[in-house]
Protein backbone atom coordinates (compact mmCIF):
# COMPACT_ATOMS: atom_id res chain seq x y z
CA UNK A 1 0.00 0.00 0.00
CA UNK A 2 1.40 3.39 -0.99
CA UNK A 3 1.02 6.89 0.32
CA UNK A 4 -2.38 8.45 0.97
CA UNK A 5 -3.55 12.06 0.88
CA UNK A 6 -5.99 12.95 3.68
CA UNK A 7 -8.80 15.44 3.00
CA UNK A 8 -10.76 15.30 6.26
CA UNK A 9 -11.89 12.99 9.05
CA UNK A 10 -15.43 11.78 9.79
CA UNK A 11 -16.98 9.47 12.38
CA UNK A 12 -16.56 5.79 11.52
CA UNK A 13 -19.76 3.77 11.53
CA UNK A 14 -17.89 0.60 10.55
CA UNK A 15 -18.85 0.85 6.90
CA UNK A 16 -16.28 1.66 4.19
CA UNK A 17 -17.38 4.65 2.14
CA UNK A 18 -16.59 5.82 -1.36
CA UNK A 19 -17.02 9.36 -2.69
CA UNK A 20 -16.15 8.86 -6.38
CA UNK A 21 -13.08 9.56 -8.52
CA UNK A 22 -12.61 13.17 -7.44
CA UNK A 23 -9.25 13.08 -5.65
CA UNK A 24 -5.89 14.39 -6.88
CA UNK A 25 -5.18 12.98 -10.35
CA UNK A 26 -8.78 11.73 -10.61
CA UNK A 27 -8.12 9.05 -8.00
CA UNK A 28 -10.92 7.40 -6.00
CA UNK A 29 -11.79 9.00 -2.67
CA UNK A 30 -12.56 6.48 0.06
CA UNK A 31 -12.36 6.02 3.82
CA UNK A 32 -9.83 4.31 6.05
CA UNK A 33 -11.41 3.73 9.45
CA UNK A 34 -10.39 2.54 12.89
CA UNK A 35 -13.95 1.97 14.21
CA UNK A 36 -13.88 5.39 15.94
CA UNK A 37 -12.95 7.75 13.11
CA UNK A 38 -12.46 7.41 9.37
CA UNK A 39 -9.99 9.42 7.30
CA UNK A 40 -11.26 10.44 3.88
CA UNK A 41 -8.33 9.75 1.54
CA UNK A 42 -7.15 9.05 -1.98
CA UNK A 43 -4.02 7.22 -3.08
CA UNK A 44 -1.53 9.90 -3.91
CA UNK A 45 2.22 10.18 -4.38
CA UNK A 46 4.46 11.82 -1.78
CA UNK A 47 5.08 15.16 -3.44
CA UNK A 48 4.85 18.84 -2.67
CA UNK A 49 1.25 20.03 -2.97
CA UNK A 50 1.44 23.64 -4.02
CA UNK A 51 -1.13 26.14 -2.78
CA UNK A 52 -2.31 26.96 -6.32
CA UNK A 53 -5.97 27.52 -7.09
CA UNK A 54 -6.31 24.27 -9.10
CA UNK A 55 -4.72 22.10 -6.40
CA UNK A 56 -6.54 23.67 -3.46
CA UNK A 57 -9.81 23.38 -5.39
CA UNK A 58 -9.46 19.56 -5.50
CA UNK A 59 -9.12 19.46 -1.70
CA UNK A 60 -12.05 21.86 -1.21
CA UNK A 61 -14.31 19.95 -3.63
CA UNK A 62 -13.77 16.64 -1.85
CA UNK A 63 -14.46 18.16 1.59
CA UNK A 64 -17.62 19.88 0.26
CA UNK A 65 -18.87 16.54 -1.09
CA UNK A 66 -18.21 14.73 2.20
CA UNK A 67 -19.90 17.56 4.16
CA UNK A 68 -23.20 16.95 2.36
CA UNK A 69 -23.78 13.88 4.54
CA UNK A 70 -21.27 14.02 7.37
CA UNK A 71 -19.89 16.32 10.04
CA UNK A 72 -16.21 16.67 9.24
CA UNK A 73 -13.02 17.40 11.09
CA UNK A 74 -10.93 19.39 8.63
CA UNK A 75 -7.36 18.41 7.84
CA UNK A 76 -4.77 20.93 6.71
CA UNK A 77 -4.07 21.11 2.99
CA UNK A 78 -1.21 18.89 1.72
CA UNK A 79 -1.23 16.20 4.43
CA UNK A 80 0.19 13.02 2.90
CA UNK A 81 0.96 9.89 4.90
CA UNK A 82 3.58 7.41 3.76
CA UNK A 83 1.18 4.50 4.17
CA UNK A 84 -2.10 3.40 5.74
CA UNK A 85 -0.36 2.01 8.83
CA UNK A 86 1.20 5.37 9.73
CA UNK A 87 -2.13 7.10 9.14
CA UNK A 88 -3.95 4.72 11.50
CA UNK A 89 -1.23 5.13 14.11
CA UNK A 90 -1.55 8.92 13.90
CA UNK A 91 -5.32 8.72 14.18
CA UNK A 92 -4.99 6.58 17.29
CA UNK A 93 -2.72 9.19 18.84
CA UNK A 94 -5.19 11.94 18.04
CA UNK A 95 -8.34 10.02 19.03
CA UNK A 96 -8.93 11.83 22.32
CA UNK A 97 -8.62 15.26 20.73
CA UNK A 98 -10.79 14.22 17.77
CA UNK A 99 -13.55 12.96 20.07
CA UNK A 100 -13.60 16.35 21.79
CA UNK A 101 -13.56 18.19 18.47
CA UNK A 102 -16.34 16.18 16.79
CA UNK A 103 -18.60 16.84 19.77
CA UNK A 104 -18.10 20.57 19.32
CA UNK A 105 -18.77 20.65 15.57
CA UNK A 106 -21.34 17.90 15.00
CA UNK A 107 -24.39 19.20 13.14
CA UNK A 108 -22.77 22.61 12.67
CA UNK A 109 -21.35 24.51 9.74
CA UNK A 110 -18.71 27.19 9.47
CA UNK A 111 -19.86 30.34 7.70
CA UNK A 112 -17.69 33.31 6.80
CA UNK A 113 -18.44 37.00 6.70
CA UNK A 114 -16.30 39.79 5.28
CA UNK A 115 -17.18 43.47 5.17
CA UNK A 116 -15.27 45.28 2.45
CA UNK A 117 -14.99 49.04 2.17
CA UNK A 118 -15.02 50.73 -1.22
CA UNK A 119 -11.64 52.09 -2.31
CA UNK A 120 -12.96 55.64 -1.96
CA UNK A 121 -14.01 55.20 1.67
CA UNK A 122 -10.83 54.07 3.41
CA UNK A 123 -10.66 57.28 5.46
CA UNK A 124 -13.60 56.09 7.57
CA UNK A 125 -12.14 52.65 8.20
CA UNK A 126 -11.76 52.96 11.98
CA UNK A 127 -15.33 54.15 12.31
CA UNK A 128 -16.59 51.17 10.30
CA UNK A 129 -14.46 48.74 12.30
CA UNK A 130 -16.15 49.98 15.50
CA UNK A 131 -19.62 49.74 13.95
CA UNK A 132 -19.01 46.19 12.79
CA UNK A 133 -17.68 45.12 16.16
CA UNK A 134 -21.19 45.82 17.47
CA UNK A 135 -22.78 44.02 14.51
CA UNK A 136 -20.44 41.07 15.06
CA UNK A 137 -21.58 40.75 18.69
CA UNK A 138 -25.24 40.83 17.59
CA UNK A 139 -24.78 38.09 14.98
CA UNK A 140 -22.56 36.01 17.29
CA UNK A 141 -25.48 35.62 19.69
CA UNK A 142 -27.29 33.25 17.32
CA UNK A 143 -24.19 31.13 16.67
CA UNK A 144 -22.45 28.46 18.73
CA UNK A 145 -19.02 30.02 18.36
CA UNK A 146 -17.58 32.98 16.56
CA UNK A 147 -14.17 34.30 15.80
CA UNK A 148 -12.72 37.51 14.41
CA UNK A 149 -9.99 36.80 11.89
CA UNK A 150 -7.03 38.97 10.89
CA UNK A 151 -7.88 41.88 8.60
CA UNK A 152 -5.57 40.92 5.75
CA UNK A 153 -6.46 43.88 3.55
CA UNK A 154 -6.77 47.64 4.03
CA UNK A 155 -10.24 47.31 2.53
CA UNK A 156 -11.58 45.03 5.28
CA UNK A 157 -13.68 46.33 8.16
CA UNK A 158 -14.63 42.86 9.42
CA UNK A 159 -13.40 39.35 8.74
CA UNK A 160 -15.14 36.73 10.84
CA UNK A 161 -16.01 33.05 11.03
CA UNK A 162 -19.07 31.60 12.73
CA UNK A 163 -19.94 28.08 13.79
CA UNK A 164 -23.66 27.77 13.14
CA UNK A 165 -26.09 24.96 13.88
CA UNK A 166 -27.53 23.60 10.61
CA UNK A 167 -31.00 24.51 11.88
CA UNK A 168 -30.02 28.15 12.42
CA UNK A 169 -28.42 28.84 9.05
CA UNK A 170 -31.56 30.56 7.75
CA UNK A 171 -31.69 32.90 10.73
CA UNK A 172 -28.01 33.66 10.26
CA UNK A 173 -28.54 34.38 6.55
CA UNK A 174 -31.35 36.81 7.33
CA UNK A 175 -29.02 38.68 9.72
CA UNK A 176 -26.50 38.97 6.88
CA UNK A 177 -29.31 40.22 4.64
CA UNK A 178 -30.11 42.88 7.24
CA UNK A 179 -26.48 44.04 7.15
CA UNK A 180 -26.54 44.25 3.36
CA UNK A 181 -29.66 46.43 3.51
CA UNK A 182 -28.26 48.64 6.27
CA UNK A 183 -24.91 49.27 4.52
CA UNK A 184 -25.62 49.42 0.78
CA UNK A 185 -22.35 51.24 0.01
CA UNK A 186 -20.24 48.38 1.43
CA UNK A 187 -19.55 44.99 -0.06
CA UNK A 188 -20.57 42.16 2.22
CA UNK A 189 -19.17 38.78 1.33
CA UNK A 190 -21.02 35.84 2.87
CA UNK A 191 -19.30 32.50 2.28
CA UNK A 192 -19.67 28.84 3.18
CA UNK A 193 -20.57 26.34 4.32
CA UNK A 194 -16.99 25.41 5.12
CA UNK A 195 -15.46 22.62 7.15
CA UNK A 196 -14.84 24.14 10.63
CA UNK A 197 -11.17 25.08 10.00
CA UNK A 198 -11.34 28.05 12.33
CA UNK A 199 -12.77 26.08 15.23
CA UNK A 200 -10.78 22.84 15.21
CA UNK A 201 -7.05 22.76 15.74
CA UNK A 202 -5.54 19.36 16.40
CA UNK A 203 -1.77 19.19 16.20
CA UNK A 204 -0.76 15.58 16.03
CA UNK A 205 2.88 15.81 15.18
CA UNK A 206 3.75 18.75 17.40
CA UNK A 207 3.95 19.01 21.17
CA UNK A 208 0.30 20.00 21.40
CA UNK A 209 -1.07 16.67 20.13
CA UNK A 210 -3.85 16.82 22.70
CA UNK A 211 -4.57 20.41 21.77
CA UNK A 212 -8.01 21.45 20.73
CA UNK A 213 -9.63 24.81 20.65
CA UNK B 1 35.46 19.90 23.59
CA UNK B 2 32.75 21.88 25.33
CA UNK B 3 32.26 25.21 23.71
CA UNK B 4 30.75 27.99 25.76
CA UNK B 5 28.80 30.02 23.29
CA UNK B 6 26.45 32.96 23.69
CA UNK B 7 23.41 30.74 24.41
CA UNK B 8 25.13 29.06 27.38
CA UNK B 9 26.26 32.44 28.68
CA UNK B 10 22.76 33.81 28.39
CA UNK B 11 21.36 30.76 30.22
CA UNK B 12 23.82 31.46 33.03
CA UNK B 13 22.59 35.03 33.18
CA UNK B 14 25.84 36.46 31.83
CA UNK B 15 25.43 39.25 29.35
CA UNK B 16 28.15 39.95 26.78
CA UNK B 17 27.40 43.33 25.18
CA UNK B 18 28.85 42.52 21.74
CA UNK B 19 27.14 39.14 21.51
CA UNK B 20 23.90 40.54 22.84
CA UNK B 21 23.80 43.07 20.02
CA UNK B 22 24.37 40.31 17.43
CA UNK B 23 21.67 38.19 19.08
CA UNK B 24 19.23 41.08 19.02
CA UNK B 25 19.94 41.80 15.36
CA UNK B 26 19.37 38.12 14.53
CA UNK B 27 16.09 38.13 16.42
CA UNK B 28 14.90 41.20 14.54
CA UNK B 29 15.98 39.65 11.23
CA UNK B 30 14.08 36.39 11.96
CA UNK B 31 11.01 38.39 12.88
CA UNK B 32 11.34 40.35 9.64
CA UNK B 33 11.48 37.10 7.58
CA UNK B 34 8.31 35.85 9.27
CA UNK B 35 6.63 39.21 8.71
CA UNK B 36 7.53 39.14 5.00
CA UNK B 37 5.90 35.69 4.69
CA UNK B 38 2.78 36.93 6.43
CA UNK B 39 2.56 40.02 4.24
CA UNK B 40 2.80 37.90 1.08
CA UNK B 41 0.07 35.55 2.38
CA UNK B 42 -2.13 38.58 3.09
CA UNK B 43 -1.59 39.80 -0.47
CA UNK B 44 -2.53 36.35 -1.85
CA UNK B 45 -5.79 36.47 0.11
CA UNK B 46 -6.48 40.06 -0.97
CA UNK B 47 -5.87 39.15 -4.60
CA UNK B 48 -8.40 36.31 -4.31
CA UNK B 49 -10.92 38.60 -2.60
CA UNK B 50 -10.65 41.28 -5.31
CA UNK B 51 -11.17 38.62 -7.97
CA UNK B 52 -14.23 37.23 -6.20
CA UNK B 53 -15.64 40.75 -5.95
CA UNK B 54 -15.15 41.20 -9.68
CA UNK B 55 -12.72 44.10 -9.22
CA UNK B 56 -9.93 42.42 -11.20
CA UNK B 57 -10.03 40.16 -14.25
CA UNK B 58 -9.14 36.47 -14.19
CA UNK B 59 -5.92 37.25 -16.09
CA UNK B 60 -4.88 39.89 -13.54
CA UNK B 61 -5.75 37.50 -10.72
CA UNK B 62 -3.71 34.60 -12.16
CA UNK B 63 -0.78 36.86 -13.00
CA UNK B 64 -0.63 38.23 -9.42
CA UNK B 65 -1.15 34.80 -7.88
CA UNK B 66 1.81 33.39 -9.79
CA UNK B 67 4.08 36.27 -8.78
CA UNK B 68 3.03 36.14 -5.12
CA UNK B 69 3.41 32.35 -4.86
CA UNK B 70 6.91 32.68 -6.30
CA UNK B 71 7.74 35.32 -3.67
CA UNK B 72 6.28 33.14 -0.91
CA UNK B 73 8.35 30.13 -2.00
CA UNK B 74 11.48 32.26 -1.91
CA UNK B 75 10.64 33.67 1.54
CA UNK B 76 10.08 30.11 2.87
CA UNK B 77 13.39 28.95 1.42
CA UNK B 78 15.22 31.81 3.14
CA UNK B 79 13.55 30.92 6.44
CA UNK B 80 14.40 27.21 6.03
CA UNK B 81 18.06 28.00 5.39
CA UNK B 82 18.33 28.79 9.11
CA UNK B 83 20.95 31.48 8.72
CA UNK B 84 21.27 31.66 12.50
CA UNK B 85 23.42 28.54 12.69
CA UNK B 86 27.02 29.61 13.08
CA UNK B 87 29.64 27.02 12.21
CA UNK B 88 33.15 26.80 13.51
CA UNK B 89 34.75 26.40 10.08
CA UNK B 90 38.39 26.47 11.22
CA UNK B 91 37.96 23.65 13.73
CA UNK B 92 35.79 21.49 11.43
CA UNK B 93 37.31 18.12 10.63
mmCIF file with all atom_site columns, N, CA and C in Angstrom, chain A residues 72-74 97 100-102 104-105 108-112 136 143-149 160-164 194-202 211-213:
data_model
loop_
_atom_site.group_PDB
_atom_site.id
_atom_site.type_symbol
_atom_site.label_atom_id
_atom_site.label_alt_id
_atom_site.label_comp_id
_atom_site.label_asym_id
_atom_site.label_entity_id
_atom_site.label_seq_id
_atom_site.pdbx_PDB_ins_code
_atom_site.Cartn_x
_atom_site.Cartn_y
_atom_site.Cartn_z
_atom_site.occupancy
_atom_site.B_iso_or_equiv
_atom_site.pdbx_formal_charge
_atom_site.auth_seq_id
_atom_site.auth_comp_id
_atom_site.auth_asym_id
_atom_site.auth_atom_id
_atom_site.pdbx_PDB_model_num
ATOM 1   N N  . UNK A 1 72  ? -17.631 16.980 9.498  1.00 0.00 ? 72  UNK A N  1
ATOM 2   C CA . UNK A 1 72  ? -16.214 16.675 9.242  1.00 0.00 ? 72  UNK A CA 1
ATOM 3   C C  . UNK A 1 72  ? -15.270 17.404 10.182 1.00 0.00 ? 72  UNK A C  1
ATOM 4   N N  . UNK A 1 73  ? -14.140 16.739 10.424 1.00 0.00 ? 73  UNK A N  1
ATOM 5   C CA . UNK A 1 73  ? -13.025 17.402 11.085 1.00 0.00 ? 73  UNK A CA 1
ATOM 6   C C  . UNK A 1 73  ? -12.065 17.756 9.953  1.00 0.00 ? 73  UNK A C  1
ATOM 7   N N  . UNK A 1 74  ? -11.792 19.037 9.754  1.00 0.00 ? 74  UNK A N  1
ATOM 8   C CA . UNK A 1 74  ? -10.930 19.389 8.630  1.00 0.00 ? 74  UNK A CA 1
ATOM 9   C C  . UNK A 1 74  ? -9.479  18.977 8.860  1.00 0.00 ? 74  UNK A C  1
ATOM 10  N N  . UNK A 1 97  ? -8.376  13.892 21.202 1.00 0.00 ? 97  UNK A N  1
ATOM 11  C CA . UNK A 1 97  ? -8.625  15.261 20.730 1.00 0.00 ? 97  UNK A CA 1
ATOM 12  C C  . UNK A 1 97  ? -9.733  15.290 19.684 1.00 0.00 ? 97  UNK A C  1
ATOM 13  N N  . UNK A 1 100 ? -13.220 15.051 21.236 1.00 0.00 ? 100 UNK A N  1
ATOM 14  C CA . UNK A 1 100 ? -13.605 16.353 21.787 1.00 0.00 ? 100 UNK A CA 1
ATOM 15  C C  . UNK A 1 100 ? -14.066 17.280 20.662 1.00 0.00 ? 100 UNK A C  1
ATOM 16  N N  . UNK A 1 101 ? -13.290 17.271 19.576 1.00 0.00 ? 101 UNK A N  1
ATOM 17  C CA . UNK A 1 101 ? -13.559 18.188 18.466 1.00 0.00 ? 101 UNK A CA 1
ATOM 18  C C  . UNK A 1 101 ? -14.874 17.853 17.763 1.00 0.00 ? 101 UNK A C  1
ATOM 19  N N  . UNK A 1 102 ? -15.126 16.560 17.537 1.00 0.00 ? 102 UNK A N  1
ATOM 20  C CA . UNK A 1 102 ? -16.343 16.184 16.787 1.00 0.00 ? 102 UNK A CA 1
ATOM 21  C C  . UNK A 1 102 ? -17.589 16.554 17.592 1.00 0.00 ? 102 UNK A C  1
ATOM 22  N N  . UNK A 1 104 ? -17.904 19.125 19.440 1.00 0.00 ? 104 UNK A N  1
ATOM 23  C CA . UNK A 1 104 ? -18.100 20.571 19.317 1.00 0.00 ? 104 UNK A CA 1
ATOM 24  C C  . UNK A 1 104 ? -18.651 20.989 17.957 1.00 0.00 ? 104 UNK A C  1
ATOM 25  N N  . UNK A 1 105 ? -18.378 20.195 16.914 1.00 0.00 ? 105 UNK A N  1
ATOM 26  C CA . UNK A 1 105 ? -18.769 20.654 15.571 1.00 0.00 ? 105 UNK A CA 1
ATOM 27  C C  . UNK A 1 105 ? -19.893 19.829 14.933 1.00 0.00 ? 105 UNK A C  1
ATOM 28  N N  . UNK A 1 108 ? -23.005 21.162 12.851 1.00 0.00 ? 108 UNK A N  1
ATOM 29  C CA . UNK A 1 108 ? -22.772 22.613 12.673 1.00 0.00 ? 108 UNK A CA 1
ATOM 30  C C  . UNK A 1 108 ? -21.946 22.888 11.426 1.00 0.00 ? 108 UNK A C  1
ATOM 31  N N  . UNK A 1 109 ? -22.078 24.113 10.938 1.00 0.00 ? 109 UNK A N  1
ATOM 32  C CA . UNK A 1 109 ? -21.346 24.507 9.741  1.00 0.00 ? 109 UNK A CA 1
ATOM 33  C C  . UNK A 1 109 ? -20.563 25.773 10.019 1.00 0.00 ? 109 UNK A C  1
ATOM 34  N N  . UNK A 1 110 ? -19.449 25.920 9.338  1.00 0.00 ? 110 UNK A N  1
ATOM 35  C CA . UNK A 1 110 ? -18.714 27.193 9.465  1.00 0.00 ? 110 UNK A CA 1
ATOM 36  C C  . UNK A 1 110 ? -19.148 28.116 8.330  1.00 0.00 ? 110 UNK A C  1
ATOM 37  N N  . UNK A 1 111 ? -19.484 29.344 8.695  1.00 0.00 ? 111 UNK A N  1
ATOM 38  C CA . UNK A 1 111 ? -19.861 30.344 7.704  1.00 0.00 ? 111 UNK A CA 1
ATOM 39  C C  . UNK A 1 111 ? -18.936 31.542 7.868  1.00 0.00 ? 111 UNK A C  1
ATOM 40  N N  . UNK A 1 112 ? -18.620 32.175 6.754  1.00 0.00 ? 112 UNK A N  1
ATOM 41  C CA . UNK A 1 112 ? -17.685 33.305 6.796  1.00 0.00 ? 112 UNK A CA 1
ATOM 42  C C  . UNK A 1 112 ? -18.366 34.605 6.427  1.00 0.00 ? 112 UNK A C  1
ATOM 43  N N  . UNK A 1 136 ? -20.997 42.412 14.849 1.00 0.00 ? 136 UNK A N  1
ATOM 44  C CA . UNK A 1 136 ? -20.435 41.069 15.062 1.00 0.00 ? 136 UNK A CA 1
ATOM 45  C C  . UNK A 1 136 ? -21.013 40.455 16.343 1.00 0.00 ? 136 UNK A C  1
ATOM 46  N N  . UNK A 1 143 ? -25.101 32.210 17.094 1.00 0.00 ? 143 UNK A N  1
ATOM 47  C CA . UNK A 1 143 ? -24.191 31.134 16.670 1.00 0.00 ? 143 UNK A CA 1
ATOM 48  C C  . UNK A 1 143 ? -23.640 30.384 17.889 1.00 0.00 ? 143 UNK A C  1
ATOM 49  N N  . UNK A 1 144 ? -23.038 29.249 17.641 1.00 0.00 ? 144 UNK A N  1
ATOM 50  C CA . UNK A 1 144 ? -22.455 28.462 18.733 1.00 0.00 ? 144 UNK A CA 1
ATOM 51  C C  . UNK A 1 144 ? -21.084 29.000 19.121 1.00 0.00 ? 144 UNK A C  1
ATOM 52  N N  . UNK A 1 145 ? -20.338 29.433 18.117 1.00 0.00 ? 145 UNK A N  1
ATOM 53  C CA . UNK A 1 145 ? -19.015 30.017 18.359 1.00 0.00 ? 145 UNK A CA 1
ATOM 54  C C  . UNK A 1 145 ? -18.746 31.027 17.268 1.00 0.00 ? 145 UNK A C  1
ATOM 55  N N  . UNK A 1 146 ? -17.921 31.995 17.582 1.00 0.00 ? 146 UNK A N  1
ATOM 56  C CA . UNK A 1 146 ? -17.578 32.984 16.558 1.00 0.00 ? 146 UNK A CA 1
ATOM 57  C C  . UNK A 1 146 ? -16.141 33.432 16.761 1.00 0.00 ? 146 UNK A C  1
ATOM 58  N N  . UNK A 1 147 ? -15.573 33.912 15.700 1.00 0.00 ? 147 UNK A N  1
ATOM 59  C CA . UNK A 1 147 ? -14.169 34.297 15.802 1.00 0.00 ? 147 UNK A CA 1
ATOM 60  C C  . UNK A 1 147 ? -13.855 35.422 14.813 1.00 0.00 ? 147 UNK A C  1
ATOM 61  N N  . UNK A 1 148 ? -13.178 36.453 15.317 1.00 0.00 ? 148 UNK A N  1
ATOM 62  C CA . UNK A 1 148 ? -12.717 37.507 14.407 1.00 0.00 ? 148 UNK A CA 1
ATOM 63  C C  . UNK A 1 148 ? -11.377 37.059 13.833 1.00 0.00 ? 148 UNK A C  1
ATOM 64  N N  . UNK A 1 149 ? -11.232 37.234 12.551 1.00 0.00 ? 149 UNK A N  1
ATOM 65  C CA . UNK A 1 149 ? -9.992  36.800 11.889 1.00 0.00 ? 149 UNK A CA 1
ATOM 66  C C  . UNK A 1 149 ? -9.224  38.048 11.437 1.00 0.00 ? 149 UNK A C  1
ATOM 67  N N  . UNK A 1 160 ? -14.736 37.576 9.713  1.00 0.00 ? 160 UNK A N  1
ATOM 68  C CA . UNK A 1 160 ? -15.137 36.734 10.840 1.00 0.00 ? 160 UNK A CA 1
ATOM 69  C C  . UNK A 1 160 ? -15.618 35.362 10.380 1.00 0.00 ? 160 UNK A C  1
ATOM 70  N N  . UNK A 1 161 ? -15.498 34.400 11.297 1.00 0.00 ? 161 UNK A N  1
ATOM 71  C CA . UNK A 1 161 ? -16.005 33.046 11.032 1.00 0.00 ? 161 UNK A CA 1
ATOM 72  C C  . UNK A 1 161 ? -16.985 32.689 12.138 1.00 0.00 ? 161 UNK A C  1
ATOM 73  N N  . UNK A 1 162 ? -18.030 31.964 11.765 1.00 0.00 ? 162 UNK A N  1
ATOM 74  C CA . UNK A 1 162 ? -19.073 31.599 12.734 1.00 0.00 ? 162 UNK A CA 1
ATOM 75  C C  . UNK A 1 162 ? -19.358 30.106 12.629 1.00 0.00 ? 162 UNK A C  1
ATOM 76  N N  . UNK A 1 163 ? -19.547 29.475 13.772 1.00 0.00 ? 163 UNK A N  1
ATOM 77  C CA . UNK A 1 163 ? -19.943 28.079 13.795 1.00 0.00 ? 163 UNK A CA 1
ATOM 78  C C  . UNK A 1 163 ? -21.448 28.055 14.079 1.00 0.00 ? 163 UNK A C  1
ATOM 79  N N  . UNK A 1 164 ? -22.206 27.634 13.068 1.00 0.00 ? 164 UNK A N  1
ATOM 80  C CA . UNK A 1 164 ? -23.662 27.773 13.141 1.00 0.00 ? 164 UNK A CA 1
ATOM 81  C C  . UNK A 1 164 ? -24.333 26.403 13.054 1.00 0.00 ? 164 UNK A C  1
ATOM 82  N N  . UNK A 1 194 ? -18.342 25.946 5.133  1.00 0.00 ? 194 UNK A N  1
ATOM 83  C CA . UNK A 1 194 ? -16.987 25.407 5.125  1.00 0.00 ? 194 UNK A CA 1
ATOM 84  C C  . UNK A 1 194 ? -16.859 24.333 6.204  1.00 0.00 ? 194 UNK A C  1
ATOM 85  N N  . UNK A 1 195 ? -15.837 23.508 6.050  1.00 0.00 ? 195 UNK A N  1
ATOM 86  C CA . UNK A 1 195 ? -15.463 22.615 7.154  1.00 0.00 ? 195 UNK A CA 1
ATOM 87  C C  . UNK A 1 195 ? -14.956 23.537 8.274  1.00 0.00 ? 195 UNK A C  1
ATOM 88  N N  . UNK A 1 196 ? -15.144 23.183 9.543  1.00 0.00 ? 196 UNK A N  1
ATOM 89  C CA . UNK A 1 196 ? -14.842 24.137 10.627 1.00 0.00 ? 196 UNK A CA 1
ATOM 90  C C  . UNK A 1 196 ? -13.351 24.369 10.898 1.00 0.00 ? 196 UNK A C  1
ATOM 91  N N  . UNK A 1 197 ? -12.631 24.854 9.873  1.00 0.00 ? 197 UNK A N  1
ATOM 92  C CA . UNK A 1 197 ? -11.175 25.077 10.000 1.00 0.00 ? 197 UNK A CA 1
ATOM 93  C C  . UNK A 1 197 ? -10.816 26.038 11.121 1.00 0.00 ? 197 UNK A C  1
ATOM 94  N N  . UNK A 1 198 ? -11.667 27.033 11.326 1.00 0.00 ? 198 UNK A N  1
ATOM 95  C CA . UNK A 1 198 ? -11.339 28.048 12.329 1.00 0.00 ? 198 UNK A CA 1
ATOM 96  C C  . UNK A 1 198 ? -11.700 27.639 13.747 1.00 0.00 ? 198 UNK A C  1
ATOM 97  N N  . UNK A 1 199 ? -12.318 26.472 13.901 1.00 0.00 ? 199 UNK A N  1
ATOM 98  C CA . UNK A 1 199 ? -12.768 26.076 15.233 1.00 0.00 ? 199 UNK A CA 1
ATOM 99  C C  . UNK A 1 199 ? -12.201 24.724 15.686 1.00 0.00 ? 199 UNK A C  1
ATOM 100 N N  . UNK A 1 200 ? -11.434 24.099 14.833 1.00 0.00 ? 200 UNK A N  1
ATOM 101 C CA . UNK A 1 200 ? -10.784 22.837 15.206 1.00 0.00 ? 200 UNK A CA 1
ATOM 102 C C  . UNK A 1 200 ? -9.295  22.970 14.936 1.00 0.00 ? 200 UNK A C  1
ATOM 103 N N  . UNK A 1 201 ? -8.499  22.671 15.921 1.00 0.00 ? 201 UNK A N  1
ATOM 104 C CA . UNK A 1 201 ? -7.049  22.760 15.738 1.00 0.00 ? 201 UNK A CA 1
ATOM 105 C C  . UNK A 1 201 ? -6.385  21.606 16.486 1.00 0.00 ? 201 UNK A C  1
ATOM 106 N N  . UNK A 1 202 ? -6.184  20.520 15.776 1.00 0.00 ? 202 UNK A N  1
ATOM 107 C CA . UNK A 1 202 ? -5.539  19.355 16.401 1.00 0.00 ? 202 UNK A CA 1
ATOM 108 C C  . UNK A 1 202 ? -4.141  19.241 15.813 1.00 0.00 ? 202 UNK A C  1
ATOM 109 N N  . UNK A 1 211 ? -4.009  19.052 21.852 1.00 0.00 ? 211 UNK A N  1
ATOM 110 C CA . UNK A 1 211 ? -4.570  20.408 21.767 1.00 0.00 ? 211 UNK A CA 1
ATOM 111 C C  . UNK A 1 211 ? -5.844  20.483 20.962 1.00 0.00 ? 211 UNK A C  1
ATOM 112 N N  . UNK A 1 212 ? -6.751  21.262 21.445 1.00 0.00 ? 212 UNK A N  1
ATOM 113 C CA . UNK A 1 212 ? -8.010  21.452 20.731 1.00 0.00 ? 212 UNK A CA 1
ATOM 114 C C  . UNK A 1 212 ? -8.591  22.775 21.171 1.00 0.00 ? 212 UNK A C  1
ATOM 115 N N  . UNK A 1 213 ? -9.017  23.565 20.226 1.00 0.00 ? 213 UNK A N  1
ATOM 116 C CA . UNK A 1 213 ? -9.634  24.815 20.650 1.00 0.00 ? 213 UNK A CA 1
ATOM 117 C C  . UNK A 1 213 ? -11.011 24.957 20.026 1.00 0.00 ? 213 UNK A C  1
#
